[in-house]
Amino acid sequence: MHHTQGYLHNLQNGPDTVENPGSTMMFRMKAATILSCAALLAVPLLHAEAGPTFIPDATFSGSALAGWHTLGSASWKANDGEITASGGEGWLVLDKPYQDSALYTSFRCTGPCNTGILMRMEKRDEGSTGVMLAVEGDSLVCYRVMIDANGKITSKTALRRAGGQARYAPPPPPPGETRPARGVPPPLPPPPPGVTLMSHPPRGLQPGWNQIEVLLDAEIIRAFLDDGGGEASAAAENMDEYGPMALYVGPGSEVSFKDVAWKNIAIKSHPDEVVGAGFRMQRINEFFYGWSAAAADFNHDGKIDIVSGPFIYYGPSFRDSSEIYPNEAYNTSTQYPAKDWIERAADFNGDGWPDVLTSGRGVGADLYINPHGEMRRWKHYHVVDSIFGEETILRDIDGDGKPELIYTSGDGYISYAKPDPKDVSAKWIIHHISERGPWPPHGIGAGDINQDGRIDILDAEGWWEQPAAGADSGPWKFHPVPFGRWARTSAGGCDMAVYDVNGDGLPDVVTTLQSHGWGLAWFEQKRDKATGEISFVRHDVMGMHFDKNAGGVSFSQPHGTAMADVNGDGIPDFIVGKRVFSHLDDFYDPDPYGPAVLYWYQTVRDPKAPGGARLVPHLIHNRSGAGSDILATDLNGDGRVDIVVATRSGTYIFWNEAKGAPRTEKAAKK
């Protein structure tokens, strides 16, 4: 059966699984365990920069508590932006009410840590009620609390687990019934013996200052400790409540708060549309069919066409299209693409006609055979079963002149697959180039790192050196390098670029650091003159919104990337975009509703810059973003690199019309 529907979030099974309608297959969505609100804080991830993931409406500063009032017996004092509470049980209540809101703070406990944050504090006849995120020892617990006129908690009821990748909780089970336990993904395999990978920070509350971010959106309250993966997520049950937020100190505790910041997340901002200088936008589809696009002359008319999702868009106008498999648009709020997370084009069966290969996390890869220009749906074959990575790439790894599919497999390997020469429609031949390990689902790349004439493979944890004996000669030598960063979810970017950034003759690496977080960096290759040993120095380009960022540009969810010479100066550039609703329409990911930006970063070689180069951002568009990858190719033969993205809001072409000389050898000869 050919499934065309999207992957709907399965509320009963929780955030770690999604289900394909019409199929019993379930697959793992993320490596970090999502905790219920009563669970121990057992899996925080590596700290990124400390600060809120949202741009605050306000941040507390100064030594006066203007705009706040107290309730209870605790004493509250402020000094130079730091608030200290002690002496009993009590609340520091913001005067302004909210419904959907976010609050961030650093906090430090002296002695027992009995503290928390209250959201939607609403007055009732018997006192006040609200949704509380409590820090109790090493635990995060979500409660519905009742508070009397003296600030004492008179009752608290633990809220049921809910949330994950949703903003509306399923109804509670009928009295006397229980809902089946959610699916728990199997643990990742351990690192290979003797290999050190990116480590998680110490677990639980740490001595000194900790950071917590709480978001209450619609029916779901979720919280993150130290920007870690120990998420607390629960059903608030009543999304109609409205009231202020408050800081809490419990009896016998002394707690200090600083960097207190908050935001009304009910307001979503939509910037005026801007198309960057030198580009013209053409929107060829307005619906959500997939996250990727590829280009080839599919009908042999001498013009480049685009395939994205189920459609081929025929050049040069790209106004006409036909489907290669039955089309069905996905719901932009609640669905994932079924299979076309990544779409590639190449002549896989050697008949001279370009075919299409789609791949998706948990569903593997499907090959669509070109019917030689006939206007019909294409025959398709399931050629790879197990894919764990969200990105796959095509490269000629073994030097046979044909591209192979490079990916992270579902059984814990970095692998490549190639067609069976006897039958391209049969399951492809798979070669594992790594030892079995906990290789992340984000970030994959290929390039000749050590300049030995053989293509090497990269992921967020490092690079594998292709042996002289050939690509299929067993596990390759692994060189650990942290090309990513852990935060709330797993480390790693998208399509990792390998090129000489600073002009010193050595291949460097450019990559986003976390597809579902923040960060863009280039890694300068260093080579020991005596031993030839290779190492890398990281140069940050973009971090969180409060960091020093190139051009002042910062955005989260940099899930789609590509390398291409955009301005025709002979030096590759890096293209990156935000995947809006990177998971679904909720606050599971940081800053999910920020502008859907698409940028190209110009590689500028500058001896005065750190590492000898700068990556300078230039806006392409601020209302499209990117999907899981970006297509950068010359669509009309003018020598300029055009850009195509497939996103939740449609499929876009950005025609490169910057003035200047032809930019490819082909165009120069016209």
XYZ file of C-alpha atoms in Angstrom:
670
model
C 0.000 0.000 0.000
C 1.309 3.435 -0.896
C 0.805 5.720 2.103
C 0.381 9.372 1.232
C -0.804 10.706 4.562
C 1.454 12.493 7.019
C 2.734 11.351 10.321
C 0.230 12.434 12.937
C 1.378 13.064 16.443
C 0.216 10.234 18.663
C -0.964 11.858 21.862
C -1.427 8.637 23.748
C 2.001 7.319 22.946
C 3.697 10.571 23.847
C 6.272 12.735 22.153
C 8.814 10.068 21.275
C 6.732 8.380 18.607
C 4.619 9.353 15.666
C 2.367 7.085 13.704
C 1.752 6.673 10.014
C -2.000 6.445 9.429
C -2.753 3.152 7.731
C 0.397 1.558 9.058
C 1.383 -0.082 12.311
C 4.938 1.178 12.059
C 6.130 3.401 14.871
C 9.478 5.110 14.888
C 11.668 7.035 17.208
C 11.480 10.808 16.977
C 14.297 11.974 19.226
C 17.137 10.640 21.293
C 16.526 12.592 24.470
C 13.934 11.133 26.821
C 10.971 13.380 27.530
C 10.124 13.295 31.200
C 6.728 13.402 32.785
C 6.255 16.317 35.122
C 6.804 14.123 38.178
C 9.955 12.486 36.852
C 13.454 13.036 38.195
C 15.566 15.545 36.315
C 17.706 12.779 34.924
C 18.668 13.788 31.414
C 19.617 17.438 31.040
C 21.866 17.970 28.056
C 24.971 19.997 27.476
C 24.566 23.664 28.335
C 24.410 26.109 25.486
C 24.562 29.801 26.259
C 22.533 30.745 29.345
C 19.485 32.837 28.578
C 15.892 32.593 27.416
C 15.097 31.059 24.054
C 12.497 33.790 23.548
C 13.063 37.516 23.116
C 11.606 38.883 26.371
C 8.947 41.538 26.628
C 10.663 42.580 29.858
C 13.560 41.572 32.113
C 13.765 42.418 35.793
C 16.512 44.837 36.758
C 17.286 47.280 39.531
C 16.674 47.100 43.269
C 12.970 47.907 43.538
C 10.064 45.504 43.153
C 7.882 47.950 41.250
C 5.312 46.104 39.139
C 5.234 43.177 41.565
C 3.445 42.490 44.837
C 3.986 39.906 47.532
C 1.704 37.333 49.086
C 2.558 35.250 52.146
C 5.072 35.373 54.987
C 8.289 35.252 52.952
C 10.545 38.293 52.751
C 11.434 39.447 49.229
C 14.346 41.786 48.526
C 15.892 43.034 45.287
C 19.415 44.257 44.683
C 20.875 45.098 41.283
C 18.575 42.724 39.406
C 18.833 39.864 41.887
C 15.802 38.905 43.976
C 16.185 36.961 47.229
C 13.354 35.299 49.143
C 13.495 33.715 52.609
C 11.786 33.567 55.978
C 8.704 31.544 55.155
C 6.312 30.570 52.403
C 5.326 33.167 49.873
C 4.955 34.509 46.378
C 6.277 37.421 44.362
C 3.425 38.125 41.956
C 3.711 40.099 38.731
C 1.005 42.743 38.542
C 0.225 42.086 34.873
C -1.966 39.084 33.923
C -1.328 36.691 31.045
C -2.870 33.593 29.543
C -0.189 32.071 27.304
C 3.180 33.148 28.628
C 6.807 32.209 29.149
C 9.147 32.930 32.043
C 12.882 32.396 32.334
C 15.052 32.769 35.407
C 18.327 31.734 36.938
C 17.893 30.530 40.505
C 20.119 29.480 43.381
C 19.021 27.682 46.529
C 20.696 28.016 49.904
C 19.807 24.890 51.814
C 16.714 22.908 50.762
C 15.526 23.821 47.281
C 11.786 24.310 47.591
C 10.857 26.772 44.898
C 8.833 27.129 41.747
C 6.940 29.265 39.262
C 3.194 29.843 39.145
C 1.350 30.611 35.907
C -2.199 31.917 35.371
C -2.768 32.851 39.011
C -6.522 33.360 39.088
C -8.546 34.547 42.077
C -11.404 32.414 43.370
C -13.774 32.749 46.325
C -11.638 30.398 48.393
C -8.328 32.034 47.458
C -6.289 31.708 44.281
C -5.491 28.887 41.925
C -2.901 28.365 39.215
C -0.602 26.001 37.386
C 2.669 25.527 39.235
C 6.017 24.234 38.077
C 7.701 23.188 41.325
C 11.356 22.416 41.941
C 11.418 19.892 44.735
C 14.889 18.603 45.460
C 16.042 17.109 42.173
C 12.566 16.868 40.694
C 10.323 18.989 38.523
C 6.665 18.512 39.398
C 3.639 20.172 37.785
C 0.678 20.883 40.046
C -2.719 22.465 40.151
C -2.505 24.446 43.410
C -4.923 26.304 45.660
C -3.525 29.203 47.695
C -5.228 30.877 50.635
C -5.267 34.577 51.450
C -2.092 34.167 53.534
C -0.108 32.732 50.628
C -0.103 29.151 51.886
C -0.638 26.279 49.492
C -3.741 24.530 50.809
C -3.942 21.840 48.139
C -1.949 20.638 45.196
C -2.775 17.999 42.655
C -0.142 16.598 40.341
C -1.033 17.213 36.711
C -1.097 14.327 34.284
C 1.630 13.948 31.728
C 0.856 15.425 28.328
C 2.450 17.618 25.733
C 5.484 16.527 23.825
C 4.894 17.789 20.302
C 1.370 19.081 20.917
C -0.327 22.079 22.498
C -3.666 20.403 23.255
C -3.910 17.534 25.707
C -5.973 14.438 24.960
C -9.002 14.053 27.226
C -8.316 12.176 30.439
C -9.389 8.534 30.474
C -12.815 7.754 31.953
C -12.921 7.073 35.695
C -11.544 3.665 36.499
C -9.709 3.335 33.205
C -6.060 3.902 32.415
C -4.507 4.867 29.163
C -1.856 2.489 27.803
C 1.679 3.530 28.616
C 3.336 5.543 25.897
C 5.889 3.911 23.687
C 9.441 4.247 24.957
C 12.152 4.234 22.293
C 14.978 1.775 22.697
C 18.203 3.234 24.068
C 20.904 4.299 21.674
C 23.866 1.939 21.447
C 26.946 2.886 23.478
C 29.952 4.549 21.841
C 32.472 2.213 20.249
C 35.234 1.090 22.640
C 37.816 3.788 23.255
C 35.801 6.532 21.519
C 34.898 9.724 23.394
C 31.893 11.595 22.046
C 30.186 14.847 22.993
C 29.204 14.505 26.636
C 26.107 15.558 28.487
C 26.555 17.810 31.535
C 26.123 16.549 35.107
C 22.546 15.523 35.806
C 20.025 17.118 38.108
C 20.319 20.396 39.984
C 23.856 21.716 40.122
C 25.581 23.636 42.923
C 25.205 27.363 42.456
C 23.050 28.853 39.749
C 20.654 26.837 37.595
C 18.401 28.089 34.814
C 14.794 27.218 34.156
C 12.394 28.185 31.391
C 8.648 27.609 31.713
C 6.110 27.993 28.921
C 2.364 27.679 29.332
C 0.682 27.544 25.940
C -2.968 26.567 25.471
C -3.390 23.368 27.523
C 0.267 22.431 27.961
C 2.829 23.565 30.512
C 6.400 22.590 29.718
C 9.673 23.464 31.393
C 13.376 23.005 30.708
C 16.143 22.908 33.296
C 19.502 24.392 32.269
C 18.371 24.226 28.618
C 18.502 20.475 28.993
C 16.518 17.563 27.669
C 14.834 16.841 30.992
C 11.589 18.380 29.880
C 8.633 18.591 32.215
C 5.393 18.510 30.286
C 1.842 18.271 31.613
C -1.790 19.084 30.904
C -2.943 22.331 32.496
C -6.558 21.121 31.929
C -8.050 24.623 31.640
C -6.740 26.927 28.930
C -9.321 29.629 29.658
C -7.679 30.739 32.912
C -6.037 34.132 32.945
C -3.776 35.704 35.521
C -0.276 36.790 36.497
C 2.800 34.655 36.966
C 4.647 34.452 40.271
C 7.893 33.263 41.845
C 7.588 30.949 44.853
C 9.697 30.123 47.895
C 8.688 27.330 50.239
C 9.038 27.032 54.010
C 12.620 26.571 55.171
C 14.199 27.642 51.883
C 16.210 30.636 50.768
C 16.182 31.204 47.036
C 17.765 33.863 44.845
C 16.521 34.711 41.354
C 18.203 36.754 38.637
C 17.809 37.384 34.913
C 14.055 37.056 35.389
C 12.509 37.535 31.938
C 9.012 37.001 30.616
C 6.963 37.199 27.440
C 3.377 37.109 26.268
C 3.584 34.188 23.840
C -0.056 34.591 22.818
C 1.131 37.306 20.427
C 2.662 36.079 17.173
C 4.479 38.637 15.020
C 4.533 38.518 11.229
C 7.068 40.800 9.546
C 6.412 42.611 6.303
C 7.594 40.367 3.500
C 11.074 41.108 2.181
C 12.842 39.445 -0.736
C 16.578 39.998 -0.548
C 18.522 42.176 -2.955
C 19.406 40.377 -6.165
C 16.649 37.772 -5.879
C 13.205 37.383 -7.418
C 10.714 35.074 -5.745
C 8.426 32.621 -7.542
C 6.083 30.527 -5.417
C 5.282 27.421 -7.457
C 3.083 25.731 -4.871
C 1.232 26.985 -1.813
C 0.754 23.748 0.104
C 2.826 21.465 2.316
C 3.921 18.390 0.373
C 7.422 17.837 1.667
C 10.641 19.339 2.948
C 12.961 18.941 -0.024
C 13.472 19.499 -3.743
C 15.774 18.245 -6.488
C 16.392 19.258 -10.097
C 16.989 17.434 -13.392
C 15.675 17.349 -16.951
C 13.020 14.739 -16.240
C 11.210 14.916 -19.606
C 14.275 15.324 -21.857
C 13.136 18.623 -23.350
C 16.464 20.273 -22.659
C 15.106 22.311 -19.728
C 15.783 21.771 -16.053
C 12.753 20.701 -14.017
C 12.142 20.554 -10.264
C 10.793 17.638 -8.258
C 9.426 18.396 -4.803
C 7.135 16.082 -2.911
C 4.841 14.292 -5.379
C 5.199 16.835 -8.190
C 7.524 17.536 -11.063
C 7.385 21.223 -11.994
C 8.392 21.662 -15.610
C 10.900 24.295 -16.598
C 11.510 26.878 -17.703
C 8.272 28.423 -16.362
C 7.614 25.854 -13.585
C 3.909 26.661 -13.867
C 2.896 23.179 -15.034
C 3.288 20.090 -12.906
C 2.416 16.410 -12.820
C 2.560 13.886 -10.017
C 4.928 10.954 -9.716
C 2.919 9.488 -6.845
C -0.577 10.275 -5.504
C -0.499 13.700 -3.922
C -2.037 14.701 -0.645
C -1.092 17.868 1.184
C -0.161 17.662 4.855
C -1.642 19.635 7.713
C 0.905 22.328 8.522
C 0.100 22.250 12.249
C -0.074 18.560 13.070
C 1.631 16.466 10.393
C 5.044 15.503 9.110
C 5.782 14.449 5.549
C 5.321 10.720 5.173
C 8.508 10.028 3.281
C 9.855 13.010 1.366
C 11.915 14.570 4.123
C 14.746 14.498 1.575
C 14.345 14.151 -2.192
C 17.187 13.478 -4.646
C 17.439 12.972 -8.396
C 19.902 10.864 -10.416
C 19.907 8.192 -13.101
C 19.999 5.165 -10.823
C 19.219 2.459 -13.402
C 21.504 3.727 -16.165
C 18.798 4.210 -18.811
C 19.679 7.850 -19.392
C 16.603 9.244 -17.615
C 16.833 10.838 -14.165
C 14.979 8.990 -11.415
C 13.865 10.204 -7.975
C 14.865 8.914 -4.550
C 12.905 9.957 -1.467
C 13.962 9.257 2.101
C 12.429 9.814 5.499
C 13.333 9.122 9.068
C 11.874 5.811 10.146
C 10.482 4.963 6.700
C 13.662 4.363 4.703
C 14.109 5.230 1.033
C 11.906 4.754 -2.037
C 13.082 4.770 -5.639
C 10.807 6.183 -8.353
C 11.738 5.081 -11.878
C 11.314 7.629 -14.658
C 8.831 6.310 -17.288
C 10.764 8.007 -20.099
C 8.649 11.134 -20.206
C 5.244 9.449 -20.115
C 2.679 11.522 -18.206
C 1.890 8.892 -15.615
C 2.670 8.054 -12.020
C 6.024 6.391 -11.667
C 6.678 2.857 -10.520
C 8.323 2.850 -7.137
C 10.335 0.420 -5.053
C 11.293 0.399 -1.396
C 15.073 0.091 -1.569
C 16.359 0.965 1.935
C 14.533 -0.113 5.083
C 16.148 1.535 8.057
C 17.040 5.235 8.182
C 17.445 7.047 11.509
C 18.916 10.301 10.253
C 16.715 13.159 9.104
C 19.235 14.148 6.424
C 20.576 11.961 3.637
C 22.960 12.973 0.865
C 24.066 11.620 -2.512
C 27.779 11.415 -3.254
C 30.006 9.137 -5.304
C 31.789 7.504 -2.388
C 33.504 4.570 -4.093
C 34.630 6.331 -7.272
C 32.499 4.317 -9.690
C 30.985 7.448 -11.197
C 27.574 6.821 -9.642
C 26.168 8.453 -6.498
C 25.510 6.498 -3.326
C 23.024 7.325 -0.572
C 24.809 8.308 2.663
C 22.797 8.200 5.872
C 22.588 7.284 9.549
C 20.949 3.890 9.808
C 18.314 2.781 12.258
C 20.576 0.108 13.687
C 23.296 2.507 14.809
C 25.689 2.859 11.874
C 26.848 5.508 9.460
C 26.197 3.792 6.155
C 25.985 4.159 2.431
C 23.692 2.264 0.089
C 23.947 1.670 -3.640
C 21.709 -0.016 -6.187
C 22.093 -3.712 -6.840
C 23.659 -3.774 -10.327
C 21.589 -6.864 -11.171
C 18.274 -5.282 -10.176
C 18.010 -1.617 -9.262
C 14.492 -2.187 -7.905
C 15.717 -4.728 -5.345
C 16.904 -3.765 -1.881
C 20.076 -1.753 -2.206
C 23.452 -3.015 -1.068
C 24.391 -1.460 2.269
C 27.900 -0.805 3.553
C 28.534 0.331 7.127
C 31.493 2.682 7.331
C 31.351 3.167 11.118
C 31.314 1.040 14.194
C 27.912 0.733 15.806
C 27.316 3.749 18.044
C 24.952 6.508 19.208
C 25.353 8.579 16.053
C 22.904 11.510 16.090
C 20.020 11.847 13.619
C 21.070 15.330 12.512
C 24.084 16.283 10.463
C 25.715 14.389 7.601
C 28.351 15.488 5.131
C 31.001 14.287 2.717
C 34.278 15.690 1.426
C 37.978 14.973 1.163
C 39.071 16.161 4.601
C 42.646 14.863 4.474
C 43.182 15.526 0.736
C 44.136 11.966 -0.121
C 41.806 11.894 -3.119
C 39.137 9.855 -1.350
C 35.798 11.131 -0.056
C 35.429 11.081 3.726
C 32.142 11.198 5.664
C 31.184 13.499 8.543
C 28.501 13.739 11.169
C 28.032 15.853 14.291
C 30.456 13.686 16.273
C 33.405 13.750 13.866
C 34.656 12.347 10.570
C 35.482 8.954 9.119
C 38.570 8.578 6.956
C 38.038 6.453 3.869
C 40.679 3.722 3.767
C 43.028 3.237 0.854
C 41.622 -0.268 0.434
C 38.324 1.229 -0.712
C 34.992 2.424 0.565
C 33.644 -1.081 1.122
C 36.676 -2.371 3.044
C 35.168 -2.371 6.509
C 34.864 0.265 9.244
C 36.694 3.479 8.446
C 38.993 5.196 10.921
C 37.017 7.594 13.102
C 38.303 11.018 14.150
C 36.094 12.513 16.891
C 35.388 16.241 16.485
C 32.398 17.998 18.104
C 30.786 19.443 14.968
C 27.555 20.030 16.899
C 26.188 21.046 20.269
C 23.785 19.427 22.693
C 20.962 21.442 24.201
C 17.298 20.497 24.553
C 17.537 17.926 21.803
C 20.332 16.032 20.122
C 23.348 17.686 18.565
C 23.936 18.121 14.877
C 22.959 20.200 11.887
C 21.940 19.397 8.332
C 23.967 18.973 5.146
C 27.503 19.690 6.358
C 29.703 21.580 3.884
C 33.385 20.839 3.286
C 35.377 23.562 1.515
C 38.370 25.845 2.006
C 36.845 28.768 3.873
C 39.951 30.872 4.537
C 42.015 30.109 1.437
C 44.870 28.328 3.216
C 44.523 25.251 1.026
C 42.978 23.040 3.712
C 39.338 21.870 3.626
C 37.283 23.314 6.472
C 33.790 22.398 7.683
C 30.738 24.682 7.804
C 27.650 23.464 9.604
C 24.747 24.399 11.791
C 25.236 23.099 15.312
C 21.735 21.994 16.195
C 18.831 21.623 13.792
C 16.268 21.988 16.562
C 18.134 24.644 18.482
C 20.613 27.359 17.622
C 24.042 27.802 16.159
C 26.128 28.098 13.007
C 29.908 27.783 12.934
C 32.806 27.070 10.662
C 35.579 24.759 11.741
C 39.053 25.749 10.623
C 41.262 22.807 9.783
C 44.712 22.777 11.352
C 47.404 20.321 10.364
C 50.498 19.486 12.373
C 53.492 20.031 10.092
C 55.513 17.254 11.688
C 52.893 14.519 12.079
C 50.171 15.583 9.661
C 47.615 15.238 12.448
C 44.370 17.069 11.687
C 42.464 19.142 14.220
C 39.784 21.814 14.004
C 39.215 25.234 15.592
C 35.590 26.336 15.893
C 34.618 29.870 14.849
C 31.067 30.788 15.853
C 28.981 32.678 13.319
C 25.505 32.592 14.857
C 24.282 31.710 18.336
C 21.219 32.659 20.323
C 19.539 36.040 20.011
C 21.531 37.572 22.884
C 24.933 36.494 21.523
C 27.307 38.445 19.322
C 26.199 37.219 15.895
C 27.506 37.968 12.428
C 25.459 40.816 11.018
C 23.245 40.756 14.105
C 21.389 37.765 12.629
C 20.096 34.961 14.829
C 17.353 32.399 14.353
C 16.490 28.974 15.698
C 15.708 25.717 13.860
C 18.423 26.076 11.160
C 17.317 22.776 9.649
C 18.001 23.315 5.949
C 21.424 24.091 4.477
C 23.363 23.998 1.215
C 26.755 25.015 -0.159
C 27.038 26.982 -3.418
C 28.853 29.954 -4.937
C 25.959 32.399 -4.737
C 27.790 35.575 -5.794
C 30.059 34.042 -8.424
C 33.385 35.023 -6.868
C 34.733 31.480 -7.131
C 34.434 30.815 -3.395
C 31.623 28.621 -2.030
C 29.056 30.244 0.236
C 26.685 28.699 2.777
C 22.888 28.881 2.583
C 20.748 28.230 5.649
C 17.096 28.653 6.595
C 14.755 28.262 9.535
C 12.351 25.326 9.451
C 9.251 26.887 11.004
C 7.235 24.415 13.105
C 10.366 22.334 12.955
C 8.414 19.629 14.687
C 4.803 20.790 15.001
C 2.750 23.898 15.753
C 3.717 24.346 19.419
C 6.492 25.445 21.784
C 8.280 22.105 21.834
C 11.153 23.785 19.962
C 12.762 27.114 20.891
C 11.320 30.201 19.194
C 9.054 28.170 16.899
C 7.148 31.204 15.616
C 10.101 33.417 14.758
C 10.304 34.772 11.186
C 10.765 32.082 8.542
C 14.063 33.453 7.319
C 16.357 32.217 4.578
C 19.924 33.586 4.368
C 23.040 33.062 2.355
C 26.307 33.560 4.195
C 28.987 35.006 1.965
C 32.439 33.555 2.522
C 34.774 36.531 2.855
C 38.463 35.766 3.216
C 39.856 38.308 5.652
C 43.331 37.945 7.211
C 42.247 40.154 10.117
C 39.284 37.943 11.045
C 39.588 34.978 13.431
C 40.739 32.054 11.330
C 41.226 34.323 8.334
C 37.618 34.461 7.149
C 34.150 35.802 7.887
C 30.717 34.461 6.984
C 28.557 37.498 6.217
C 24.750 37.039 6.171
C 22.540 38.300 3.334
C 18.762 37.913 3.478
C 17.046 35.950 0.727
C 13.522 35.924 2.186
C 11.822 36.337 5.557
C 8.547 34.444 5.061
C 9.539 31.028 3.658
C 12.464 29.591 5.592
C 13.683 26.155 4.590
C 12.649 22.550 4.883
C 15.043 19.724 5.644
C 17.462 20.832 2.952
C 17.960 23.496 0.300
C 18.411 23.076 -3.440
C 21.021 25.416 -4.926
C 21.501 25.048 -8.674
C 21.358 26.989 -11.938
C 17.794 26.466 -13.156
C 17.813 28.608 -16.309
C 21.368 28.358 -17.597
C 22.346 31.964 -16.907
C 25.302 30.875 -14.801
C 23.830 32.057 -11.519
C 22.923 29.763 -8.667
C 19.188 29.803 -7.981
C 17.688 28.563 -4.729
C 14.672 26.323 -4.122
C 13.059 25.511 -0.778
C 10.085 23.313 0.119
C 8.434 24.290 3.386
C 5.192 24.131 5.311
C 3.979 27.196 3.410
C 4.776 25.905 -0.068
C 7.567 25.510 -2.608
C 9.592 28.561 -3.606
C 12.148 29.464 -6.256
C 14.464 32.388 -5.576
C 15.882 33.464 -8.898
C 19.381 34.862 -8.587
C 19.295 38.025 -10.688
C 22.248 39.843 -9.192
C 24.109 41.910 -11.759
C 27.492 40.696 -12.877
C 29.317 38.436 -15.267
C 28.114 34.901 -16.024
C 29.013 32.719 -13.098
C 29.640 29.291 -14.498
C 31.868 28.080 -17.291
C 28.775 26.814 -19.107
C 27.130 30.228 -19.061
C 30.341 31.996 -20.064
C 30.512 29.948 -23.276
C 26.993 30.937 -24.395
